[in-house]
Coordinates of C-alpha atoms in Angstrom, one line a residue:
M18 CA 1.6 19.7 43.4
T19 CA 1.0 17.2 41.0
G20 CA 3.7 15.4 38.9
L21 CA 3.7 14.1 35.4
A22 CA 3.4 10.2 34.8
L23 CA 5.3 9.2 32.0
T24 CA 3.6 6.0 30.6
G25 CA 4.2 3.7 27.5
A26 CA 7.0 4.9 25.2
D27 CA 7.8 7.7 27.3
A28 CA 8.8 5.6 30.2
G29 CA 11.0 3.4 28.5
M30 CA 8.3 0.5 27.4
R31 CA 8.0 -1.1 24.3
F32 CA 4.6 -1.8 23.1
P33 CA 3.6 -4.6 20.8
T34 CA 4.0 -3.7 17.0
L35 CA 0.8 -3.3 15.7
I36 CA 1.7 -1.9 12.0
H37 CA 5.2 -2.4 10.6
L38 CA 6.5 -1.1 7.0
A39 CA 9.9 -1.8 5.6
G40 CA 11.1 -0.1 2.3
V41 CA 7.7 0.8 1.6
G42 CA 7.1 3.2 -1.6
K43 CA 4.5 3.8 -4.3
S44 CA 5.6 5.2 -8.1
Y45 CA 3.2 5.7 -10.9
G46 CA 5.3 4.4 -14.1
A47 CA 8.5 6.9 -13.7
V48 CA 6.7 9.0 -11.4
N49 CA 8.0 8.3 -7.9
V50 CA 5.2 9.6 -5.3
L51 CA 6.4 8.3 -2.3
Q52 CA 10.0 7.5 -1.4
P53 CA 10.7 3.9 0.8
I54 CA 9.8 4.6 4.2
D55 CA 9.9 2.5 7.5
L56 CA 7.5 3.3 10.2
T57 CA 6.5 1.0 13.3
I58 CA 3.7 2.0 15.1
G59 CA 3.0 0.1 18.5
D60 CA -0.6 -0.9 20.0
G61 CA -1.7 1.6 22.0
E62 CA 0.4 4.4 20.5
F63 CA -0.9 7.6 19.0
L64 CA 0.4 8.9 15.8
T65 CA 0.0 12.2 13.4
I66 CA 1.1 12.1 10.0
L67 CA 2.3 15.7 9.0
G68 CA 3.6 17.2 6.2
P69 CA 2.8 19.6 3.3
S70 CA 0.5 19.1 0.2
G71 CA 2.0 16.5 -2.1
S72 CA 4.0 14.7 0.5
G73 CA 2.4 11.2 0.5
K74 CA 0.3 11.5 3.8
T75 CA -2.6 10.2 2.0
T76 CA -0.5 7.7 -0.2
I77 CA 0.5 6.0 2.9
L78 CA -3.0 5.6 4.2
R79 CA -4.4 4.6 1.3
M80 CA -1.8 1.4 1.2
L81 CA -2.4 1.1 4.7
G82 CA -5.9 0.6 4.3
G83 CA -5.9 -1.6 1.3
F84 CA -6.7 0.6 -1.1
T85 CA -3.4 1.6 -3.0
P86 CA -0.8 -1.9 -3.3
P87 CA 2.9 -0.6 -2.6
S88 CA 5.2 -0.6 -5.2

């Protein structure tokens, strides 16, 4: 019988921070398209962004890529 070896965050290890967003949001004039979010992604972590249409997934990725400035 083989066991499951937990690594990384599952084993209680902390990855060095690769990306850190603190209170990042986006609005176009009076229209708030992304509420301020906090997000920390560690080096070596795997992240999936899920949500319904219009929830801000693409806006977050565009801000991380430098294509859209945060408000």
